[in-house]
Amino acid sequence: SWQKREISNFDYLMYLNTLAGRSYNDYMQYPVFPWVLADYHSETLNLTNPHTFRDLSKPMGAQTVERKRKFIQRYNEVEKNLSAQCHYCTHYSSAIIVASYLVRMEPFTQTFCSLQGGSFDVADRMFHSVKSTWESASRDNMSDVRELIPEFFYLPEFLTNANHFELGCMQDGTVLGDVQLPPWADGDPHKFIVLHRQALESDYVSAHLHRWIDLIFGHKQHGSAAVEAVNTYHPYFYGDKMDLNNIKDPLIKSTILGFISNFGQIPKQV
């Protein structure tokens, strides 16, 4: 049905997320969606230009040549007998990532605060700008490889601070309120969602989405194909590969479970 364009890219991704065990009912295994755009600075969004889009054949850690080189170097330098050999020690989807995106809406506000120990995070680390979050996850921050959640393609309300939460003030003096949107959205959350959804359903994404699906849900998820694709994560993230029943030490078992709950879980391979 998807190949015949009888269902949308959005519907297909939701279907795959469901097959892989992802659910809105579990923040630790929340549906994961891709960053599809790389242009958060233009006044108008050109969906016919390939450079407008993120490289869907590569994980977030390999979006730039320099960043990819650093993660490969990390992988090669780790001594197998001392530590887990992987490209990434953080994950692209976790409870804190989901709650941080949706922090301006209840019940996610309370969820975020509880995960943070009872209060909001330092303002500079809060989700406050689509552009700066993209730059962090794709280029600047070696501990940030986050992807998106479905709400980025249908829910404008999560981008506004309608409840007037006091989210703090950044070091440059900016008081956090509504999420800062790209210029092409004209400051309108509804326009952002409409254009972002159009980008998801565009010809370019339709032609390349299967490459991202291979990374997240398919054969490049683990093993030699994942190594070649610069797409390996800490072994604890592969929940279905960890046989917790064979781990007798309760401290080790609780440590692994805590690690998974805090940092995320790879979807079941489809």
PDB file of C-alpha atoms in Angstrom:
ATOM      1  CA  SER A   1       0.000   0.000   0.000  1.00  0.00           C
ATOM      2  CA  TRP A   2       2.835   2.393   0.836  1.00  0.00           C
ATOM      3  CA  GLN A   3       4.694   1.621  -2.382  1.00  0.00           C
ATOM      4  CA  LYS A   4       1.496   2.354  -4.323  1.00  0.00           C
ATOM      5  CA  ARG A   5       1.063   5.584  -2.322  1.00  0.00           C
ATOM      6  CA  GLU A   6      -2.259   4.362  -0.992  1.00  0.00           C
ATOM      7  CA  ILE A   7      -1.117   5.357   2.515  1.00  0.00           C
ATOM      8  CA  SER A   8       0.957   8.369   3.531  1.00  0.00           C
ATOM      9  CA  ASN A   9       4.552   8.372   4.782  1.00  0.00           C
ATOM     10  CA  PHE A  10       3.197   9.375   8.183  1.00  0.00           C
ATOM     11  CA  ASP A  11       0.800   6.413   8.332  1.00  0.00           C
ATOM     12  CA  TYR A  12       3.509   4.026   7.176  1.00  0.00           C
ATOM     13  CA  LEU A  13       5.929   5.220   9.857  1.00  0.00           C
ATOM     14  CA  MET A  14       3.249   4.840  12.532  1.00  0.00           C
ATOM     15  CA  TYR A  15       2.554   1.312  11.268  1.00  0.00           C
ATOM     16  CA  LEU A  16       6.256   0.401  11.478  1.00  0.00           C
ATOM     17  CA  ASN A  17       6.547   1.923  14.949  1.00  0.00           C
ATOM     18  CA  THR A  18       3.618  -0.196  16.110  1.00  0.00           C
ATOM     19  CA  LEU A  19       5.117  -3.354  14.599  1.00  0.00           C
ATOM     20  CA  ALA A  20       8.397  -2.554  16.381  1.00  0.00           C
ATOM     21  CA  GLY A  21       6.693  -2.265  19.764  1.00  0.00           C
ATOM     22  CA  ARG A  22       6.640   1.529  20.007  1.00  0.00           C
ATOM     23  CA  SER A  23       3.611   3.092  21.678  1.00  0.00           C
ATOM     24  CA  TYR A  24       2.268   6.444  22.859  1.00  0.00           C
ATOM     25  CA  ASN A  25       1.645   4.656  26.183  1.00  0.00           C
ATOM     26  CA  ASP A  26       5.361   4.130  26.880  1.00  0.00           C
ATOM     27  CA  TYR A  27       7.713   7.129  27.022  1.00  0.00           C
ATOM     28  CA  MET A  28      10.662   4.739  26.942  1.00  0.00           C
ATOM     29  CA  GLN A  29       9.435   3.229  23.667  1.00  0.00           C
ATOM     30  CA  TYR A  30       7.644   6.195  22.143  1.00  0.00           C
ATOM     31  CA  PRO A  31       7.097   6.328  18.365  1.00  0.00           C
ATOM     32  CA  VAL A  32      10.220   7.667  16.652  1.00  0.00           C
ATOM     33  CA  PHE A  33      10.100   9.840  13.529  1.00  0.00           C
ATOM     34  CA  PRO A  34      12.970  11.244  11.456  1.00  0.00           C
ATOM     35  CA  TRP A  35      14.289  14.720  11.069  1.00  0.00           C
ATOM     36  CA  VAL A  36      13.422  15.274   7.415  1.00  0.00           C
ATOM     37  CA  LEU A  37      14.632  18.853   6.865  1.00  0.00           C
ATOM     38  CA  ALA A  38      18.049  20.459   7.089  1.00  0.00           C
ATOM     39  CA  ASP A  39      16.889  23.984   6.232  1.00  0.00           C
ATOM     40  CA  TYR A  40      15.842  25.983   9.285  1.00  0.00           C
ATOM     41  CA  HIS A  41      17.217  29.344   8.131  1.00  0.00           C
ATOM     42  CA  SER A  42      15.559  30.212   4.782  1.00  0.00           C
ATOM     43  CA  GLU A  43      12.676  32.646   4.480  1.00  0.00           C
ATOM     44  CA  THR A  44      10.813  30.214   2.227  1.00  0.00           C
ATOM     45  CA  LEU A  45      10.951  26.421   2.146  1.00  0.00           C
ATOM     46  CA  ASN A  46      11.856  24.878  -1.213  1.00  0.00           C
ATOM     47  CA  LEU A  47      10.689  21.260  -1.229  1.00  0.00           C
ATOM     48  CA  THR A  48      12.014  20.694  -4.768  1.00  0.00           C
ATOM     49  CA  ASN A  49      15.640  21.272  -3.699  1.00  0.00           C
ATOM     50  CA  PRO A  50      17.430  18.138  -2.393  1.00  0.00           C
ATOM     51  CA  HIS A  51      19.679  20.329  -0.204  1.00  0.00           C
ATOM     52  CA  THR A  52      16.595  21.328   1.787  1.00  0.00           C
ATOM     53  CA  PHE A  53      16.469  17.832   3.255  1.00  0.00           C
ATOM     54  CA  ARG A  54      18.407  15.826   5.800  1.00  0.00           C
ATOM     55  CA  ASP A  55      20.410  12.838   4.488  1.00  0.00           C
ATOM     56  CA  LEU A  56      18.014   9.997   5.326  1.00  0.00           C
ATOM     57  CA  SER A  57      20.606   7.349   4.483  1.00  0.00           C
ATOM     58  CA  LYS A  58      22.713   8.345   7.487  1.00  0.00           C
ATOM     59  CA  PRO A  59      21.976   8.399  11.230  1.00  0.00           C
ATOM     60  CA  MET A  60      22.039  11.726  13.051  1.00  0.00           C
ATOM     61  CA  GLY A  61      25.616  11.084  14.159  1.00  0.00           C
ATOM     62  CA  ALA A  62      26.842  11.001  10.563  1.00  0.00           C
ATOM     63  CA  GLN A  63      25.113  14.042   9.084  1.00  0.00           C
ATOM     64  CA  THR A  64      28.408  15.908   8.666  1.00  0.00           C
ATOM     65  CA  VAL A  65      31.755  14.503   7.538  1.00  0.00           C
ATOM     66  CA  GLU A  66      33.581  15.800  10.625  1.00  0.00           C
ATOM     67  CA  ARG A  67      31.028  14.440  13.083  1.00  0.00           C
ATOM     68  CA  LYS A  68      30.974  11.059  11.349  1.00  0.00           C
ATOM     69  CA  ARG A  69      34.778  10.903  11.525  1.00  0.00           C
ATOM     70  CA  LYS A  70      34.738  11.582  15.272  1.00  0.00           C
ATOM     71  CA  PHE A  71      32.201   8.835  15.973  1.00  0.00           C
ATOM     72  CA  ILE A  72      34.146   6.337  13.856  1.00  0.00           C
ATOM     73  CA  GLN A  73      37.278   7.310  15.775  1.00  0.00           C
ATOM     74  CA  ARG A  74      35.457   6.730  19.065  1.00  0.00           C
ATOM     75  CA  TYR A  75      34.324   3.297  17.864  1.00  0.00           C
ATOM     76  CA  ASN A  76      37.837   2.291  16.820  1.00  0.00           C
ATOM     77  CA  GLU A  77      39.545   3.547  19.975  1.00  0.00           C
ATOM     78  CA  VAL A  78      37.384   1.688  22.481  1.00  0.00           C
ATOM     79  CA  GLU A  79      39.083  -1.369  23.889  1.00  0.00           C
ATOM     80  CA  LYS A  80      36.607  -4.224  23.560  1.00  0.00           C
ATOM     81  CA  ASN A  81      37.662  -5.810  26.832  1.00  0.00           C
ATOM     82  CA  LEU A  82      37.344  -2.585  28.834  1.00  0.00           C
ATOM     83  CA  SER A  83      34.155  -1.025  27.538  1.00  0.00           C
ATOM     84  CA  ALA A  84      31.338  -1.564  25.068  1.00  0.00           C
ATOM     85  CA  GLN A  85      32.378  -0.853  21.492  1.00  0.00           C
ATOM     86  CA  CYS A  86      29.815   1.447  19.879  1.00  0.00           C
ATOM     87  CA  HIS A  87      29.496   4.711  18.013  1.00  0.00           C
ATOM     88  CA  TYR A  88      26.911   6.253  20.360  1.00  0.00           C
ATOM     89  CA  CYS A  89      26.495   6.091  24.129  1.00  0.00           C
ATOM     90  CA  THR A  90      23.277   8.107  23.941  1.00  0.00           C
ATOM     91  CA  HIS A  91      20.109   7.284  22.051  1.00  0.00           C
ATOM     92  CA  TYR A  92      17.844   8.914  19.472  1.00  0.00           C
ATOM     93  CA  SER A  93      14.658   8.313  21.488  1.00  0.00           C
ATOM     94  CA  SER A  94      14.136   8.224  25.254  1.00  0.00           C
ATOM     95  CA  ALA A  95      11.630   9.260  27.890  1.00  0.00           C
ATOM     96  CA  ILE A  96      13.493  12.501  28.606  1.00  0.00           C
ATOM     97  CA  ILE A  97      13.714  13.393  24.894  1.00  0.00           C
ATOM     98  CA  VAL A  98       9.956  12.847  24.462  1.00  0.00           C
ATOM     99  CA  ALA A  99       9.110  14.814  27.598  1.00  0.00           C
ATOM    100  CA  SER A 100      11.487  17.640  26.649  1.00  0.00           C
ATOM    101  CA  TYR A 101       9.809  18.080  23.269  1.00  0.00           C
ATOM    102  CA  LEU A 102       6.333  18.113  24.861  1.00  0.00           C
ATOM    103  CA  VAL A 103       7.253  19.953  28.070  1.00  0.00           C
ATOM    104  CA  ARG A 104       4.860  22.857  27.411  1.00  0.00           C
ATOM    105  CA  MET A 105       1.845  20.510  27.574  1.00  0.00           C
ATOM    106  CA  GLU A 106       0.461  18.500  30.456  1.00  0.00           C
ATOM    107  CA  PRO A 107       0.877  15.739  31.492  1.00  0.00           C
ATOM    108  CA  PHE A 108       4.314  15.923  29.878  1.00  0.00           C
ATOM    109  CA  THR A 109       5.280  18.951  31.985  1.00  0.00           C
ATOM    110  CA  GLN A 110       4.999  16.927  35.177  1.00  0.00           C
ATOM    111  CA  THR A 111       6.684  13.946  33.544  1.00  0.00           C
ATOM    112  CA  PHE A 112       9.629  16.086  32.492  1.00  0.00           C
ATOM    113  CA  CYS A 113       9.988  17.619  35.942  1.00  0.00           C
ATOM    114  CA  SER A 114       9.832  14.229  37.649  1.00  0.00           C
ATOM    115  CA  LEU A 115      12.536  12.898  35.314  1.00  0.00           C
ATOM    116  CA  GLN A 116      14.618  15.979  36.123  1.00  0.00           C
ATOM    117  CA  GLY A 117      14.309  15.503  39.880  1.00  0.00           C
ATOM    118  CA  GLY A 118      11.330  17.774  40.459  1.00  0.00           C
ATOM    119  CA  SER A 119      12.073  20.911  38.443  1.00  0.00           C
ATOM    120  CA  PHE A 120      12.734  22.188  34.939  1.00  0.00           C
ATOM    121  CA  ASP A 121      16.194  21.782  33.449  1.00  0.00           C
ATOM    122  CA  VAL A 122      18.691  24.619  33.018  1.00  0.00           C
ATOM    123  CA  ALA A 123      17.080  26.969  30.485  1.00  0.00           C
ATOM    124  CA  ASP A 124      19.884  26.655  27.924  1.00  0.00           C
ATOM    125  CA  ARG A 125      19.324  22.894  27.796  1.00  0.00           C
ATOM    126  CA  MET A 126      15.539  23.107  27.389  1.00  0.00           C
ATOM    127  CA  PHE A 127      13.875  22.600  24.001  1.00  0.00           C
ATOM    128  CA  HIS A 128      13.411  26.187  22.886  1.00  0.00           C
ATOM    129  CA  SER A 129      14.281  26.356  19.171  1.00  0.00           C
ATOM    130  CA  VAL A 130      13.765  23.963  16.269  1.00  0.00           C
ATOM    131  CA  LYS A 131      16.867  25.297  14.505  1.00  0.00           C
ATOM    132  CA  SER A 132      19.199  25.043  17.501  1.00  0.00           C
ATOM    133  CA  THR A 133      17.895  21.543  18.321  1.00  0.00           C
ATOM    134  CA  TRP A 134      18.635  20.424  14.757  1.00  0.00           C
ATOM    135  CA  GLU A 135      22.126  21.937  14.935  1.00  0.00           C
ATOM    136  CA  SER A 136      22.789  20.209  18.261  1.00  0.00           C
ATOM    137  CA  ALA A 137      21.535  16.798  17.106  1.00  0.00           C
ATOM    138  CA  SER A 138      23.093  16.883  13.637  1.00  0.00           C
ATOM    139  CA  ARG A 139      26.346  18.775  14.131  1.00  0.00           C
ATOM    140  CA  ASP A 140      27.358  20.408  17.406  1.00  0.00           C
ATOM    141  CA  ASN A 141      26.746  18.096  20.368  1.00  0.00           C
ATOM    142  CA  MET A 142      28.507  14.720  20.419  1.00  0.00           C
ATOM    143  CA  SER A 143      26.106  13.428  23.080  1.00  0.00           C
ATOM    144  CA  ASP A 144      22.986  14.426  21.123  1.00  0.00           C
ATOM    145  CA  VAL A 145      21.702  12.204  18.293  1.00  0.00           C
ATOM    146  CA  ARG A 146      17.983  12.639  18.932  1.00  0.00           C
ATOM    147  CA  GLU A 147      15.350  12.120  16.272  1.00  0.00           C
ATOM    148  CA  LEU A 148      11.799  13.510  16.318  1.00  0.00           C
ATOM    149  CA  ILE A 149       8.387  12.397  17.578  1.00  0.00           C
ATOM    150  CA  PRO A 150       5.127  12.195  15.580  1.00  0.00           C
ATOM    151  CA  GLU A 151       3.760  15.405  17.107  1.00  0.00           C
ATOM    152  CA  PHE A 152       6.153  17.452  14.963  1.00  0.00           C
ATOM    153  CA  PHE A 153       3.934  16.586  12.010  1.00  0.00           C
ATOM    154  CA  TYR A 154       0.432  17.219  13.368  1.00  0.00           C
ATOM    155  CA  LEU A 155       0.306  19.034  16.732  1.00  0.00           C
ATOM    156  CA  PRO A 156       0.999  22.811  16.722  1.00  0.00           C
ATOM    157  CA  GLU A 157      -0.056  23.166  20.367  1.00  0.00           C
ATOM    158  CA  PHE A 158       3.151  21.614  21.727  1.00  0.00           C
ATOM    159  CA  LEU A 159       5.124  24.521  20.259  1.00  0.00           C
ATOM    160  CA  THR A 160       3.369  27.185  22.338  1.00  0.00           C
ATOM    161  CA  ASN A 161       3.605  27.902  26.050  1.00  0.00           C
ATOM    162  CA  ALA A 162      -0.158  28.292  26.429  1.00  0.00           C
ATOM    163  CA  ASN A 163       0.034  27.365  30.120  1.00  0.00           C
ATOM    164  CA  HIS A 164       2.571  30.156  30.776  1.00  0.00           C
ATOM    165  CA  PHE A 165       5.045  27.912  32.549  1.00  0.00           C
ATOM    166  CA  GLU A 166       8.104  29.717  33.898  1.00  0.00           C
ATOM    167  CA  LEU A 167      10.721  27.790  31.961  1.00  0.00           C
ATOM    168  CA  GLY A 168      13.617  30.027  32.928  1.00  0.00           C
ATOM    169  CA  CYS A 169      15.985  32.449  31.255  1.00  0.00           C
ATOM    170  CA  MET A 170      18.926  31.556  29.030  1.00  0.00           C
ATOM    171  CA  GLN A 171      22.443  32.915  29.531  1.00  0.00           C
ATOM    172  CA  ASP A 172      21.964  35.387  26.680  1.00  0.00           C
ATOM    173  CA  GLY A 173      18.936  36.839  28.472  1.00  0.00           C
ATOM    174  CA  THR A 174      16.268  35.116  26.381  1.00  0.00           C
ATOM    175  CA  VAL A 175      13.213  34.206  28.453  1.00  0.00           C
ATOM    176  CA  LEU A 176      11.854  30.817  27.415  1.00  0.00           C
ATOM    177  CA  GLY A 177       8.264  30.802  26.161  1.00  0.00           C
ATOM    178  CA  ASP A 178       6.993  29.532  22.825  1.00  0.00           C
ATOM    179  CA  VAL A 179       9.378  27.414  20.739  1.00  0.00           C
ATOM    180  CA  GLN A 180      11.366  29.492  18.249  1.00  0.00           C
ATOM    181  CA  LEU A 181      10.379  28.468  14.723  1.00  0.00           C
ATOM    182  CA  PRO A 182      12.315  28.658  11.421  1.00  0.00           C
ATOM    183  CA  PRO A 183      11.863  31.855   9.357  1.00  0.00           C
ATOM    184  CA  TRP A 184       9.772  29.986   6.770  1.00  0.00           C
ATOM    185  CA  ALA A 185       7.110  29.346   9.426  1.00  0.00           C
ATOM    186  CA  ASP A 186       6.547  33.102   9.978  1.00  0.00           C
ATOM    187  CA  GLY A 187       6.251  32.535  13.727  1.00  0.00           C
ATOM    188  CA  ASP A 188       3.067  30.503  13.195  1.00  0.00           C
ATOM    189  CA  PRO A 189       3.032  27.006  14.759  1.00  0.00           C
ATOM    190  CA  HIS A 190       0.177  25.947  12.444  1.00  0.00           C
ATOM    191  CA  LYS A 191       2.175  26.977   9.373  1.00  0.00           C
ATOM    192  CA  PHE A 192       5.221  25.137  10.711  1.00  0.00           C
ATOM    193  CA  ILE A 193       3.210  21.915  11.118  1.00  0.00           C
ATOM    194  CA  VAL A 194       1.600  22.237   7.670  1.00  0.00           C
ATOM    195  CA  LEU A 195       4.936  22.783   5.901  1.00  0.00           C
ATOM    196  CA  HIS A 196       6.716  20.154   7.986  1.00  0.00           C
ATOM    197  CA  ARG A 197       4.040  17.610   7.113  1.00  0.00           C
ATOM    198  CA  GLN A 198       4.331  18.585   3.440  1.00  0.00           C
ATOM    199  CA  ALA A 199       8.072  17.955   3.718  1.00  0.00           C
ATOM    200  CA  LEU A 200       7.438  14.500   5.190  1.00  0.00           C
ATOM    201  CA  GLU A 201       5.088  13.648   2.321  1.00  0.00           C
ATOM    202  CA  SER A 202       7.307  15.224  -0.374  1.00  0.00           C
ATOM    203  CA  ASP A 203       8.686  13.338  -3.358  1.00  0.00           C
ATOM    204  CA  TYR A 204      12.235  13.542  -1.992  1.00  0.00           C
ATOM    205  CA  VAL A 205      11.365  11.987   1.367  1.00  0.00           C
ATOM    206  CA  SER A 206       9.116   9.386  -0.282  1.00  0.00           C
ATOM    207  CA  ALA A 207      12.063   8.330  -2.454  1.00  0.00           C
ATOM    208  CA  HIS A 208      14.578   8.139   0.416  1.00  0.00           C
ATOM    209  CA  LEU A 209      12.570   7.230   3.522  1.00  0.00           C
ATOM    210  CA  HIS A 210      13.316   3.517   3.176  1.00  0.00           C
ATOM    211  CA  ARG A 211      16.980   4.256   3.889  1.00  0.00           C
ATOM    212  CA  TRP A 212      16.114   5.749   7.281  1.00  0.00           C
ATOM    213  CA  ILE A 213      13.768   2.838   7.975  1.00  0.00           C
ATOM    214  CA  ASP A 214      16.681   0.437   7.368  1.00  0.00           C
ATOM    215  CA  LEU A 215      18.674   2.262  10.061  1.00  0.00           C
ATOM    216  CA  ILE A 216      15.948   2.402  12.700  1.00  0.00           C
ATOM    217  CA  PHE A 217      13.800  -0.660  12.070  1.00  0.00           C
ATOM    218  CA  GLY A 218      15.669  -2.793   9.538  1.00  0.00           C
ATOM    219  CA  HIS A 219      18.877  -4.594   8.632  1.00  0.00           C
ATOM    220  CA  LYS A 220      21.230  -1.682   9.439  1.00  0.00           C
ATOM    221  CA  GLN A 221      20.028  -1.695  13.032  1.00  0.00           C
ATOM    222  CA  HIS A 222      22.800  -3.957  14.328  1.00  0.00           C
ATOM    223  CA  GLY A 223      25.627  -6.206  13.210  1.00  0.00           C
ATOM    224  CA  SER A 224      28.172  -5.511  10.465  1.00  0.00           C
ATOM    225  CA  ALA A 225      25.671  -3.467   8.435  1.00  0.00           C
ATOM    226  CA  ALA A 226      25.199  -1.140  11.434  1.00  0.00           C
ATOM    227  CA  VAL A 227      28.967  -0.773  11.889  1.00  0.00           C
ATOM    228  CA  GLU A 228      29.381   0.117   8.222  1.00  0.00           C
ATOM    229  CA  ALA A 229      26.520   2.630   8.470  1.00  0.00           C
ATOM    230  CA  VAL A 230      28.013   4.248  11.638  1.00  0.00           C
ATOM    231  CA  ASN A 231      24.853   3.182  13.453  1.00  0.00           C
ATOM    232  CA  THR A 232      25.829   1.174  16.542  1.00  0.00           C
ATOM    233  CA  TYR A 233      24.682   2.017  20.075  1.00  0.00           C
ATOM    234  CA  HIS A 234      25.579   0.860  23.568  1.00  0.00           C
ATOM    235  CA  PRO A 235      24.663  -2.847  23.970  1.00  0.00           C
ATOM    236  CA  TYR A 236      22.212  -2.015  26.778  1.00  0.00           C
ATOM    237  CA  PHE A 237      20.036  -0.148  24.256  1.00  0.00           C
ATOM    238  CA  TYR A 238      19.308  -3.383  22.410  1.00  0.00           C
ATOM    239  CA  GLY A 239      16.662  -4.576  24.839  1.00  0.00           C
ATOM    240  CA  ASP A 240      15.560  -7.620  22.853  1.00  0.00           C
ATOM    241  CA  LYS A 241      19.212  -8.799  22.662  1.00  0.00           C
ATOM    242  CA  MET A 242      19.693  -8.626  26.449  1.00  0.00           C
ATOM    243  CA  ASP A 243      18.660 -11.793  28.266  1.00  0.00           C
ATOM    244  CA  LEU A 244      17.997 -10.343  31.714  1.00  0.00           C
ATOM    245  CA  ASN A 245      16.803 -13.716  33.009  1.00  0.00           C
ATOM    246  CA  ASN A 246      20.354 -15.043  32.840  1.00  0.00           C
ATOM    247  CA  ILE A 247      21.769 -12.147  34.866  1.00  0.00           C
ATOM    248  CA  LYS A 248      21.831 -13.340  38.466  1.00  0.00           C
ATOM    249  CA  ASP A 249      23.330 -10.255  40.113  1.00  0.00           C
ATOM    250  CA  PRO A 250      20.370  -8.026  41.086  1.00  0.00           C
ATOM    251  CA  LEU A 251      22.589  -4.916  41.113  1.00  0.00           C
ATOM    252  CA  ILE A 252      23.746  -5.494  37.534  1.00  0.00           C
ATOM    253  CA  LYS A 253      20.198  -6.247  36.415  1.00  0.00           C
ATOM    254  CA  SER A 254      18.792  -3.081  38.022  1.00  0.00           C
ATOM    255  CA  THR A 255      21.658  -1.061  36.530  1.00  0.00           C
ATOM    256  CA  ILE A 256      20.847  -2.324  33.038  1.00  0.00           C
ATOM    257  CA  LEU A 257      17.117  -1.645  33.486  1.00  0.00           C
ATOM    258  CA  GLY A 258      17.858   1.834  34.792  1.00  0.00           C
ATOM    259  CA  PHE A 259      20.181   2.478  31.862  1.00  0.00           C
ATOM    260  CA  ILE A 260      17.491   1.442  29.368  1.00  0.00           C
ATOM    261  CA  SER A 261      14.761   3.484  31.068  1.00  0.00           C
ATOM    262  CA  ASN A 262      16.938   6.608  31.221  1.00  0.00           C
ATOM    263  CA  PHE A 263      18.663   6.476  27.867  1.00  0.00           C
ATOM    264  CA  GLY A 264      16.314   4.690  25.467  1.00  0.00           C
ATOM    265  CA  GLN A 265      15.784   1.466  23.631  1.00  0.00           C
ATOM    266  CA  ILE A 266      16.321   0.306  20.053  1.00  0.00           C
ATOM    267  CA  PRO A 267      13.007  -0.671  18.405  1.00  0.00           C
ATOM    268  CA  LYS A 268      12.398  -4.329  17.743  1.00  0.00           C
ATOM    269  CA  GLN A 269      13.740  -5.232  14.320  1.00  0.00           C
ATOM    270  CA  VAL A 270      10.911  -5.444  11.787  1.00  0.00           C
TER     271      VAL A 270
END
